[in-house]
Each structure stands twice: as structure tokens, then as C-alpha cells.
Amino acid sequence: MTSLTIRRPLGRTAVRHDPVTIAFHWITAFLVLAQFASAHVWDLLEKGTPLRIDLIMMHLAFGILLAVTMVVRIGWRLLKRDRLPSAVHGLQKLASSAVHMVLYALLAGQVAVGLMFSWSTGKPLPFFDLFAIPVPVFINPSFRPLLAALHNDIGWGIIAVAGLHAVAALMHHYAFGDEVLNRMLPGSPKRILGSASGSRK
């Protein structure tokens, strides 16, 4: 019988990011997946149907939430002083930093392109039925096809890089048996996923 347990040397405690950083990470992940899924689901629906309209409205509102989340998340990252030391070194640290920088750049670009695409209609950007953000600059409607294609391509790029990021985290956890994934998991240490290098009974 195989059991998955956490193997740590005596006296060692799990070191994790602060709750705010963890929350921003998973909120961003949720919003990205929701945006990607909603855009591809409404493409399968007939234009003008209530579900398609609801998905588009949700996509617009979640886009605003993603923009706010990214601004606050970057601000928190810049202002936070007690950062965790790097969990990896050498080439792994370089690769990890590169992936994070690419993800931040793609997310920022996606938010900017999404806002420009929405404002190219000349209409305020609605946030559910609560309020609408007015158009701050004129975006020529002739740019809409280009903006739509760019928005789609960046979306796939985000999914690809985020997928690589997730696979790397799982490899660190289950293949290397280190604390990389645990650092970003919420909950008490007892709830943290066990390592694949656990004991066998």
C-alpha cells in the first residue's frame, strides 16, 4: 500500500508566501482561466443568444477585475520588503524569473489590448450592471480585427506559458520533492500536498 506523506528533516518548517501574495496568485489564475474559457465557449454559440451575451458581459467585467488585480499585485510585489528567498538556484532560478517576467508582460499586454478592443466600439466598458468606464481615448474601429487577432494570440500565449509554469511546479513537487509548490498553496501545513517521494508501507 502506498501513502503520500510530507518528508521534511526534523526542525524544518514549510516556508510559504504571505496570504496576500498567495491570494493574488490564485485570483489571477482563476480570472485567466475564466476569461479563456468564456471567450471560447461563446464562439460556439449563435450571435444574440442570451447565454452568449451573458458570457461576453462576464468577460468584460472579469477583464476589469484582472486589470485591477494586476495593478495591485504589481504594487504589492514592489512594496513588499520581506520577500522569500529563491527556492531554486542557477539556471533554474534564471528560467523561473524569465517565465514570471514573460507572464507579467503577457498579462499586461492582454489587459491593454482587451481595453483597446472594447473601447474601439466607442461605448463605455460595463462592469456588470454596476457602472461603466467611459472611453478615455479614441480607438479607430478599423483596428478591431487586428486587436481581436492580437487578443486571441496573447491569450493562447498566456495559457502556454502558464501551463509550462504549472508543469514545472508539479515536477518540483512530485519529481524533485522540494517546497516550490508548497510555497504558493493556501491553508495550514497539514493540508499541503504530500510529496511523491513519500514512504511506502
JSON list of C-alpha atoms in Angstrom, two decimals:
[
{"chain": "A", "resi": 1, "resn": "MET", "atom": "CA", "xyz": [0.00, 0.00, 0.00]},
{"chain": "A", "resi": 2, "resn": "THR", "atom": "CA", "xyz": [1.34, 3.42, -0.98]},
{"chain": "A", "resi": 3, "resn": "SER", "atom": "CA", "xyz": [0.85, 6.54, 1.12]},
{"chain": "A", "resi": 4, "resn": "LEU", "atom": "CA", "xyz": [1.87, 10.05, 0.18]},
{"chain": "A", "resi": 5, "resn": "THR", "atom": "CA", "xyz": [3.42, 11.92, 3.08]},
{"chain": "A", "resi": 6, "resn": "ILE", "atom": "CA", "xyz": [5.46, 15.06, 3.55]},
{"chain": "A", "resi": 7, "resn": "ARG", "atom": "CA", "xyz": [9.09, 14.22, 4.24]},
{"chain": "A", "resi": 8, "resn": "ARG", "atom": "CA", "xyz": [11.00, 17.03, 5.92]},
{"chain": "A", "resi": 9, "resn": "PRO", "atom": "CA", "xyz": [14.08, 16.98, 8.10]},
{"chain": "A", "resi": 10, "resn": "LEU", "atom": "CA", "xyz": [13.45, 17.42, 11.82]},
{"chain": "A", "resi": 11, "resn": "GLY", "atom": "CA", "xyz": [13.13, 21.03, 12.87]},
{"chain": "A", "resi": 12, "resn": "ARG", "atom": "CA", "xyz": [12.33, 22.25, 9.33]},
{"chain": "A", "resi": 13, "resn": "THR", "atom": "CA", "xyz": [9.11, 24.17, 8.75]},
{"chain": "A", "resi": 14, "resn": "ALA", "atom": "CA", "xyz": [7.34, 24.82, 5.47]},
{"chain": "A", "resi": 15, "resn": "VAL", "atom": "CA", "xyz": [8.08, 28.35, 4.23]},
{"chain": "A", "resi": 16, "resn": "ARG", "atom": "CA", "xyz": [5.29, 29.90, 2.21]},
{"chain": "A", "resi": 17, "resn": "HIS", "atom": "CA", "xyz": [4.44, 33.23, 0.66]},
{"chain": "A", "resi": 18, "resn": "ASP", "atom": "CA", "xyz": [2.29, 35.64, 2.63]},
{"chain": "A", "resi": 19, "resn": "PRO", "atom": "CA", "xyz": [-1.51, 35.24, 2.34]},
{"chain": "A", "resi": 20, "resn": "VAL", "atom": "CA", "xyz": [-1.88, 38.36, 0.16]},
{"chain": "A", "resi": 21, "resn": "THR", "atom": "CA", "xyz": [0.63, 37.11, -2.42]},
{"chain": "A", "resi": 22, "resn": "ILE", "atom": "CA", "xyz": [-0.98, 33.67, -2.43]},
{"chain": "A", "resi": 23, "resn": "ALA", "atom": "CA", "xyz": [-4.44, 35.20, -2.88]},
{"chain": "A", "resi": 24, "resn": "PHE", "atom": "CA", "xyz": [-3.29, 37.38, -5.79]},
{"chain": "A", "resi": 25, "resn": "HIS", "atom": "CA", "xyz": [-1.69, 34.34, -7.45]},
{"chain": "A", "resi": 26, "resn": "TRP", "atom": "CA", "xyz": [-4.83, 32.19, -7.36]},
{"chain": "A", "resi": 27, "resn": "ILE", "atom": "CA", "xyz": [-7.23, 35.04, -8.17]},
{"chain": "A", "resi": 28, "resn": "THR", "atom": "CA", "xyz": [-5.13, 35.79, -11.26]},
{"chain": "A", "resi": 29, "resn": "ALA", "atom": "CA", "xyz": [-5.13, 32.10, -12.23]},
{"chain": "A", "resi": 30, "resn": "PHE", "atom": "CA", "xyz": [-8.92, 31.89, -11.83]},
{"chain": "A", "resi": 31, "resn": "LEU", "atom": "CA", "xyz": [-9.56, 35.05, -13.86]},
{"chain": "A", "resi": 32, "resn": "VAL", "atom": "CA", "xyz": [-7.22, 33.96, -16.67]},
{"chain": "A", "resi": 33, "resn": "LEU", "atom": "CA", "xyz": [-8.90, 30.55, -16.96]},
{"chain": "A", "resi": 34, "resn": "ALA", "atom": "CA", "xyz": [-12.38, 32.09, -16.78]},
{"chain": "A", "resi": 35, "resn": "GLN", "atom": "CA", "xyz": [-11.52, 34.62, -19.50]},
{"chain": "A", "resi": 36, "resn": "PHE", "atom": "CA", "xyz": [-10.02, 31.98, -21.77]},
{"chain": "A", "resi": 37, "resn": "ALA", "atom": "CA", "xyz": [-12.96, 29.59, -21.30]},
{"chain": "A", "resi": 38, "resn": "SER", "atom": "CA", "xyz": [-15.69, 32.20, -21.72]},
{"chain": "A", "resi": 39, "resn": "ALA", "atom": "CA", "xyz": [-14.21, 33.53, -24.96]},
{"chain": "A", "resi": 40, "resn": "HIS", "atom": "CA", "xyz": [-14.04, 30.06, -26.50]},
{"chain": "A", "resi": 41, "resn": "VAL", "atom": "CA", "xyz": [-17.46, 28.99, -25.27]},
{"chain": "A", "resi": 42, "resn": "TRP", "atom": "CA", "xyz": [-19.31, 32.00, -26.70]},
{"chain": "A", "resi": 43, "resn": "ASP", "atom": "CA", "xyz": [-17.67, 31.35, -30.09]},
{"chain": "A", "resi": 44, "resn": "LEU", "atom": "CA", "xyz": [-19.70, 28.14, -30.20]},
{"chain": "A", "resi": 45, "resn": "LEU", "atom": "CA", "xyz": [-22.98, 29.95, -29.57]},
{"chain": "A", "resi": 46, "resn": "GLU", "atom": "CA", "xyz": [-25.23, 31.74, -32.03]},
{"chain": "A", "resi": 47, "resn": "LYS", "atom": "CA", "xyz": [-24.95, 35.52, -32.01]},
{"chain": "A", "resi": 48, "resn": "GLY", "atom": "CA", "xyz": [-27.62, 37.30, -30.00]},
{"chain": "A", "resi": 49, "resn": "THR", "atom": "CA", "xyz": [-28.43, 34.37, -27.71]},
{"chain": "A", "resi": 50, "resn": "PRO", "atom": "CA", "xyz": [-28.82, 35.28, -24.01]},
{"chain": "A", "resi": 51, "resn": "LEU", "atom": "CA", "xyz": [-26.02, 32.95, -22.88]},
{"chain": "A", "resi": 52, "resn": "ARG", "atom": "CA", "xyz": [-23.58, 34.39, -25.41]},
{"chain": "A", "resi": 53, "resn": "ILE", "atom": "CA", "xyz": [-24.43, 37.93, -24.31]},
{"chain": "A", "resi": 54, "resn": "ASP", "atom": "CA", "xyz": [-24.06, 36.98, -20.63]},
{"chain": "A", "resi": 55, "resn": "LEU", "atom": "CA", "xyz": [-20.65, 35.40, -21.29]},
{"chain": "A", "resi": 56, "resn": "ILE", "atom": "CA", "xyz": [-19.46, 38.49, -23.14]},
{"chain": "A", "resi": 57, "resn": "MET", "atom": "CA", "xyz": [-20.64, 40.75, -20.31]},
{"chain": "A", "resi": 58, "resn": "MET", "atom": "CA", "xyz": [-18.90, 38.50, -17.78]},
{"chain": "A", "resi": 59, "resn": "HIS", "atom": "CA", "xyz": [-15.75, 38.56, -19.91]},
{"chain": "A", "resi": 60, "resn": "LEU", "atom": "CA", "xyz": [-15.74, 42.36, -19.93]},
{"chain": "A", "resi": 61, "resn": "ALA", "atom": "CA", "xyz": [-16.29, 42.58, -16.17]},
{"chain": "A", "resi": 62, "resn": "PHE", "atom": "CA", "xyz": [-13.65, 39.94, -15.40]},
{"chain": "A", "resi": 63, "resn": "GLY", "atom": "CA", "xyz": [-11.28, 41.84, -17.69]},
{"chain": "A", "resi": 64, "resn": "ILE", "atom": "CA", "xyz": [-11.67, 44.88, -15.44]},
{"chain": "A", "resi": 65, "resn": "LEU", "atom": "CA", "xyz": [-11.10, 42.70, -12.37]},
{"chain": "A", "resi": 66, "resn": "LEU", "atom": "CA", "xyz": [-7.97, 41.25, -13.98]},
{"chain": "A", "resi": 67, "resn": "ALA", "atom": "CA", "xyz": [-6.65, 44.74, -14.74]},
{"chain": "A", "resi": 68, "resn": "VAL", "atom": "CA", "xyz": [-7.21, 45.87, -11.15]},
{"chain": "A", "resi": 69, "resn": "THR", "atom": "CA", "xyz": [-5.71, 42.64, -9.78]},
{"chain": "A", "resi": 70, "resn": "MET", "atom": "CA", "xyz": [-2.57, 43.04, -11.90]},
{"chain": "A", "resi": 71, "resn": "VAL", "atom": "CA", "xyz": [-2.05, 46.68, -10.89]},
{"chain": "A", "resi": 72, "resn": "VAL", "atom": "CA", "xyz": [-2.49, 45.94, -7.17]},
{"chain": "A", "resi": 73, "resn": "ARG", "atom": "CA", "xyz": [-0.45, 42.72, -7.43]},
{"chain": "A", "resi": 74, "resn": "ILE", "atom": "CA", "xyz": [2.50, 44.51, -9.05]},
{"chain": "A", "resi": 75, "resn": "GLY", "atom": "CA", "xyz": [2.24, 47.29, -6.45]},
{"chain": "A", "resi": 76, "resn": "TRP", "atom": "CA", "xyz": [2.25, 44.74, -3.65]},
{"chain": "A", "resi": 77, "resn": "ARG", "atom": "CA", "xyz": [5.26, 42.98, -5.17]},
{"chain": "A", "resi": 78, "resn": "LEU", "atom": "CA", "xyz": [7.20, 46.25, -5.43]},
{"chain": "A", "resi": 79, "resn": "LEU", "atom": "CA", "xyz": [6.33, 47.45, -1.92]},
{"chain": "A", "resi": 80, "resn": "LYS", "atom": "CA", "xyz": [6.71, 44.17, -0.06]},
{"chain": "A", "resi": 81, "resn": "ARG", "atom": "CA", "xyz": [10.08, 44.02, 1.68]},
{"chain": "A", "resi": 82, "resn": "ASP", "atom": "CA", "xyz": [10.06, 40.63, 3.42]},
{"chain": "A", "resi": 83, "resn": "ARG", "atom": "CA", "xyz": [10.27, 38.50, 0.28]},
{"chain": "A", "resi": 84, "resn": "LEU", "atom": "CA", "xyz": [11.01, 34.81, 0.44]},
{"chain": "A", "resi": 85, "resn": "PRO", "atom": "CA", "xyz": [14.47, 33.72, -0.69]},
{"chain": "A", "resi": 86, "resn": "SER", "atom": "CA", "xyz": [14.55, 31.98, -4.04]},
{"chain": "A", "resi": 87, "resn": "ALA", "atom": "CA", "xyz": [13.62, 28.29, -3.87]},
{"chain": "A", "resi": 88, "resn": "VAL", "atom": "CA", "xyz": [15.88, 27.44, -6.84]},
{"chain": "A", "resi": 89, "resn": "HIS", "atom": "CA", "xyz": [19.34, 28.48, -7.98]},
{"chain": "A", "resi": 90, "resn": "GLY", "atom": "CA", "xyz": [21.47, 28.75, -11.08]},
{"chain": "A", "resi": 91, "resn": "LEU", "atom": "CA", "xyz": [19.79, 28.06, -14.41]},
{"chain": "A", "resi": 92, "resn": "GLN", "atom": "CA", "xyz": [16.54, 27.06, -12.68]},
{"chain": "A", "resi": 93, "resn": "LYS", "atom": "CA", "xyz": [16.35, 30.47, -11.00]},
{"chain": "A", "resi": 94, "resn": "LEU", "atom": "CA", "xyz": [17.05, 32.21, -14.32]},
{"chain": "A", "resi": 95, "resn": "ALA", "atom": "CA", "xyz": [14.36, 30.17, -16.09]},
{"chain": "A", "resi": 96, "resn": "SER", "atom": "CA", "xyz": [11.85, 30.77, -13.29]},
{"chain": "A", "resi": 97, "resn": "SER", "atom": "CA", "xyz": [12.46, 34.53, -13.35]},
{"chain": "A", "resi": 98, "resn": "ALA", "atom": "CA", "xyz": [12.14, 34.59, -17.15]},
{"chain": "A", "resi": 99, "resn": "VAL", "atom": "CA", "xyz": [8.82, 32.72, -17.05]},
{"chain": "A", "resi": 100, "resn": "HIS", "atom": "CA", "xyz": [7.42, 35.09, -14.43]},
{"chain": "A", "resi": 101, "resn": "MET", "atom": "CA", "xyz": [8.52, 38.15, -16.38]},
{"chain": "A", "resi": 102, "resn": "VAL", "atom": "CA", "xyz": [7.00, 36.80, -19.59]},
{"chain": "A", "resi": 103, "resn": "LEU", "atom": "CA", "xyz": [3.74, 36.01, -17.80]},
{"chain": "A", "resi": 104, "resn": "TYR", "atom": "CA", "xyz": [3.53, 39.51, -16.31]},
{"chain": "A", "resi": 105, "resn": "ALA", "atom": "CA", "xyz": [4.27, 41.07, -19.71]},
{"chain": "A", "resi": 106, "resn": "LEU", "atom": "CA", "xyz": [1.67, 38.91, -21.48]},
{"chain": "A", "resi": 107, "resn": "LEU", "atom": "CA", "xyz": [-0.97, 39.66, -18.85]},
{"chain": "A", "resi": 108, "resn": "ALA", "atom": "CA", "xyz": [-0.29, 43.39, -19.01]},
{"chain": "A", "resi": 109, "resn": "GLY", "atom": "CA", "xyz": [-0.40, 43.29, -22.80]},
{"chain": "A", "resi": 110, "resn": "GLN", "atom": "CA", "xyz": [-3.60, 41.26, -22.80]},
{"chain": "A", "resi": 111, "resn": "VAL", "atom": "CA", "xyz": [-5.34, 43.72, -20.48]},
{"chain": "A", "resi": 112, "resn": "ALA", "atom": "CA", "xyz": [-4.23, 46.68, -22.62]},
{"chain": "A", "resi": 113, "resn": "VAL", "atom": "CA", "xyz": [-5.31, 45.07, -25.89]},
{"chain": "A", "resi": 114, "resn": "GLY", "atom": "CA", "xyz": [-8.62, 43.98, -24.37]},
{"chain": "A", "resi": 115, "resn": "LEU", "atom": "CA", "xyz": [-9.38, 47.51, -23.19]},
{"chain": "A", "resi": 116, "resn": "MET", "atom": "CA", "xyz": [-8.49, 48.99, -26.58]},
{"chain": "A", "resi": 117, "resn": "PHE", "atom": "CA", "xyz": [-10.66, 46.43, -28.36]},
{"chain": "A", "resi": 118, "resn": "SER", "atom": "CA", "xyz": [-13.61, 47.20, -26.10]},
{"chain": "A", "resi": 119, "resn": "TRP", "atom": "CA", "xyz": [-13.18, 50.96, -26.38]},
{"chain": "A", "resi": 120, "resn": "SER", "atom": "CA", "xyz": [-12.86, 50.75, -30.17]},
{"chain": "A", "resi": 121, "resn": "THR", "atom": "CA", "xyz": [-16.66, 50.39, -30.20]},
{"chain": "A", "resi": 122, "resn": "GLY", "atom": "CA", "xyz": [-16.88, 53.94, -28.82]},
{"chain": "A", "resi": 123, "resn": "LYS", "atom": "CA", "xyz": [-19.04, 52.67, -25.94]},
{"chain": "A", "resi": 124, "resn": "PRO", "atom": "CA", "xyz": [-18.23, 52.72, -22.20]},
{"chain": "A", "resi": 125, "resn": "LEU", "atom": "CA", "xyz": [-16.87, 49.48, -20.75]},
{"chain": "A", "resi": 126, "resn": "PRO", "atom": "CA", "xyz": [-19.54, 47.98, -18.44]},
{"chain": "A", "resi": 127, "resn": "PHE", "atom": "CA", "xyz": [-18.83, 46.27, -15.14]},
{"chain": "A", "resi": 128, "resn": "PHE", "atom": "CA", "xyz": [-21.86, 44.01, -14.83]},
{"chain": "A", "resi": 129, "resn": "ASP", "atom": "CA", "xyz": [-24.80, 46.37, -14.14]},
{"chain": "A", "resi": 130, "resn": "LEU", "atom": "CA", "xyz": [-22.96, 48.41, -11.52]},
{"chain": "A", "resi": 131, "resn": "PHE", "atom": "CA", "xyz": [-21.11, 51.05, -13.56]},
{"chain": "A", "resi": 132, "resn": "ALA", "atom": "CA", "xyz": [-19.30, 51.65, -16.83]},
{"chain": "A", "resi": 133, "resn": "ILE", "atom": "CA", "xyz": [-15.84, 53.01, -17.55]},
{"chain": "A", "resi": 134, "resn": "PRO", "atom": "CA", "xyz": [-16.02, 55.78, -20.18]},
{"chain": "A", "resi": 135, "resn": "VAL", "atom": "CA", "xyz": [-13.82, 55.72, -23.27]},
{"chain": "A", "resi": 136, "resn": "PRO", "atom": "CA", "xyz": [-10.67, 57.71, -22.39]},
{"chain": "A", "resi": 137, "resn": "VAL", "atom": "CA", "xyz": [-9.16, 57.81, -25.89]},
{"chain": "A", "resi": 138, "resn": "PHE", "atom": "CA", "xyz": [-10.38, 57.37, -29.44]},
{"chain": "A", "resi": 139, "resn": "ILE", "atom": "CA", "xyz": [-9.58, 53.94, -30.90]},
{"chain": "A", "resi": 140, "resn": "ASN", "atom": "CA", "xyz": [-10.16, 53.70, -34.63]},
{"chain": "A", "resi": 141, "resn": "PRO", "atom": "CA", "xyz": [-12.75, 50.94, -35.26]},
{"chain": "A", "resi": 142, "resn": "SER", "atom": "CA", "xyz": [-10.70, 49.81, -38.27]},
{"chain": "A", "resi": 143, "resn": "PHE", "atom": "CA", "xyz": [-8.18, 48.39, -35.79]},
{"chain": "A", "resi": 144, "resn": "ARG", "atom": "CA", "xyz": [-10.74, 45.98, -34.32]},
{"chain": "A", "resi": 145, "resn": "PRO", "atom": "CA", "xyz": [-9.77, 42.94, -36.47]},
{"chain": "A", "resi": 146, "resn": "LEU", "atom": "CA", "xyz": [-6.10, 43.44, -35.62]},
{"chain": "A", "resi": 147, "resn": "LEU", "atom": "CA", "xyz": [-6.85, 43.92, -31.93]},
{"chain": "A", "resi": 148, "resn": "ALA", "atom": "CA", "xyz": [-9.10, 40.83, -31.90]},
{"chain": "A", "resi": 149, "resn": "ALA", "atom": "CA", "xyz": [-6.41, 38.66, -33.50]},
{"chain": "A", "resi": 150, "resn": "LEU", "atom": "CA", "xyz": [-3.77, 40.01, -31.14]},
{"chain": "A", "resi": 151, "resn": "HIS", "atom": "CA", "xyz": [-6.04, 39.45, -28.13]},
{"chain": "A", "resi": 152, "resn": "ASN", "atom": "CA", "xyz": [-6.57, 35.84, -29.20]},
{"chain": "A", "resi": 153, "resn": "ASP", "atom": "CA", "xyz": [-2.87, 35.18, -29.83]},
{"chain": "A", "resi": 154, "resn": "ILE", "atom": "CA", "xyz": [-1.80, 36.67, -26.49]},
{"chain": "A", "resi": 155, "resn": "GLY", "atom": "CA", "xyz": [-4.47, 34.60, -24.76]},
{"chain": "A", "resi": 156, "resn": "TRP", "atom": "CA", "xyz": [-3.01, 31.39, -26.19]},
{"chain": "A", "resi": 157, "resn": "GLY", "atom": "CA", "xyz": [0.45, 32.60, -25.24]},
{"chain": "A", "resi": 158, "resn": "ILE", "atom": "CA", "xyz": [-0.64, 33.12, -21.63]},
{"chain": "A", "resi": 159, "resn": "ILE", "atom": "CA", "xyz": [-2.17, 29.64, -21.47]},
{"chain": "A", "resi": 160, "resn": "ALA", "atom": "CA", "xyz": [1.01, 28.09, -22.93]},
{"chain": "A", "resi": 161, "resn": "VAL", "atom": "CA", "xyz": [3.39, 29.87, -20.54]},
{"chain": "A", "resi": 162, "resn": "ALA", "atom": "CA", "xyz": [1.09, 29.35, -17.54]},
{"chain": "A", "resi": 163, "resn": "GLY", "atom": "CA", "xyz": [0.83, 25.67, -18.46]},
{"chain": "A", "resi": 164, "resn": "LEU", "atom": "CA", "xyz": [4.61, 25.41, -18.55]},
{"chain": "A", "resi": 165, "resn": "HIS", "atom": "CA", "xyz": [4.74, 27.17, -15.18]},
{"chain": "A", "resi": 166, "resn": "ALA", "atom": "CA", "xyz": [2.22, 24.70, -13.69]},
{"chain": "A", "resi": 167, "resn": "VAL", "atom": "CA", "xyz": [4.03, 21.65, -15.09]},
{"chain": "A", "resi": 168, "resn": "ALA", "atom": "CA", "xyz": [7.33, 22.90, -13.66]},
{"chain": "A", "resi": 169, "resn": "ALA", "atom": "CA", "xyz": [5.74, 23.42, -10.22]},
{"chain": "A", "resi": 170, "resn": "LEU", "atom": "CA", "xyz": [4.29, 19.88, -10.27]},
{"chain": "A", "resi": 171, "resn": "MET", "atom": "CA", "xyz": [7.64, 18.44, -11.33]},
{"chain": "A", "resi": 172, "resn": "HIS", "atom": "CA", "xyz": [9.36, 20.22, -8.46]},
{"chain": "A", "resi": 173, "resn": "HIS", "atom": "CA", "xyz": [6.78, 18.81, -6.07]},
{"chain": "A", "resi": 174, "resn": "TYR", "atom": "CA", "xyz": [6.42, 15.22, -7.25]},
{"chain": "A", "resi": 175, "resn": "ALA", "atom": "CA", "xyz": [9.72, 14.55, -9.02]},
{"chain": "A", "resi": 176, "resn": "PHE", "atom": "CA", "xyz": [12.18, 16.66, -7.04]},
{"chain": "A", "resi": 177, "resn": "GLY", "atom": "CA", "xyz": [10.32, 16.58, -3.71]},
{"chain": "A", "resi": 178, "resn": "ASP", "atom": "CA", "xyz": [11.08, 20.21, -2.84]},
{"chain": "A", "resi": 179, "resn": "GLU", "atom": "CA", "xyz": [8.95, 23.05, -1.44]},
{"chain": "A", "resi": 180, "resn": "VAL", "atom": "CA", "xyz": [8.42, 25.13, -4.61]},
{"chain": "A", "resi": 181, "resn": "LEU", "atom": "CA", "xyz": [4.72, 24.30, -4.97]},
{"chain": "A", "resi": 182, "resn": "ASN", "atom": "CA", "xyz": [4.01, 24.33, -1.23]},
{"chain": "A", "resi": 183, "resn": "ARG", "atom": "CA", "xyz": [5.19, 27.95, -1.03]},
{"chain": "A", "resi": 184, "resn": "MET", "atom": "CA", "xyz": [2.15, 29.08, -3.05]},
{"chain": "A", "resi": 185, "resn": "LEU", "atom": "CA", "xyz": [-0.52, 26.77, -1.59]},
{"chain": "A", "resi": 186, "resn": "PRO", "atom": "CA", "xyz": [-3.07, 28.21, 0.87]},
{"chain": "A", "resi": 187, "resn": "GLY", "atom": "CA", "xyz": [-4.13, 26.51, 4.08]},
{"chain": "A", "resi": 188, "resn": "SER", "atom": "CA", "xyz": [-2.35, 25.03, 7.04]},
{"chain": "A", "resi": 189, "resn": "PRO", "atom": "CA", "xyz": [0.77, 22.86, 6.60]},
{"chain": "A", "resi": 190, "resn": "LYS", "atom": "CA", "xyz": [-1.32, 19.75, 7.27]},
{"chain": "A", "resi": 191, "resn": "ARG", "atom": "CA", "xyz": [-3.37, 20.49, 4.17]},
{"chain": "A", "resi": 192, "resn": "ILE", "atom": "CA", "xyz": [-0.35, 20.97, 1.90]},
{"chain": "A", "resi": 193, "resn": "LEU", "atom": "CA", "xyz": [0.03, 18.31, -0.77]},
{"chain": "A", "resi": 194, "resn": "GLY", "atom": "CA", "xyz": [2.27, 15.40, 0.07]},
{"chain": "A", "resi": 195, "resn": "SER", "atom": "CA", "xyz": [5.40, 14.60, -1.87]},
{"chain": "A", "resi": 196, "resn": "ALA", "atom": "CA", "xyz": [5.57, 11.70, -4.33]},
{"chain": "A", "resi": 197, "resn": "SER", "atom": "CA", "xyz": [8.73, 10.69, -2.59]},
{"chain": "A", "resi": 198, "resn": "GLY", "atom": "CA", "xyz": [6.65, 9.62, 0.39]},
{"chain": "A", "resi": 199, "resn": "SER", "atom": "CA", "xyz": [7.12, 6.41, 2.30]},
{"chain": "A", "resi": 200, "resn": "ARG", "atom": "CA", "xyz": [5.77, 3.07, 1.17]},
{"chain": "A", "resi": 201, "resn": "LYS", "atom": "CA", "xyz": [4.11, 0.65, 3.54]}
]
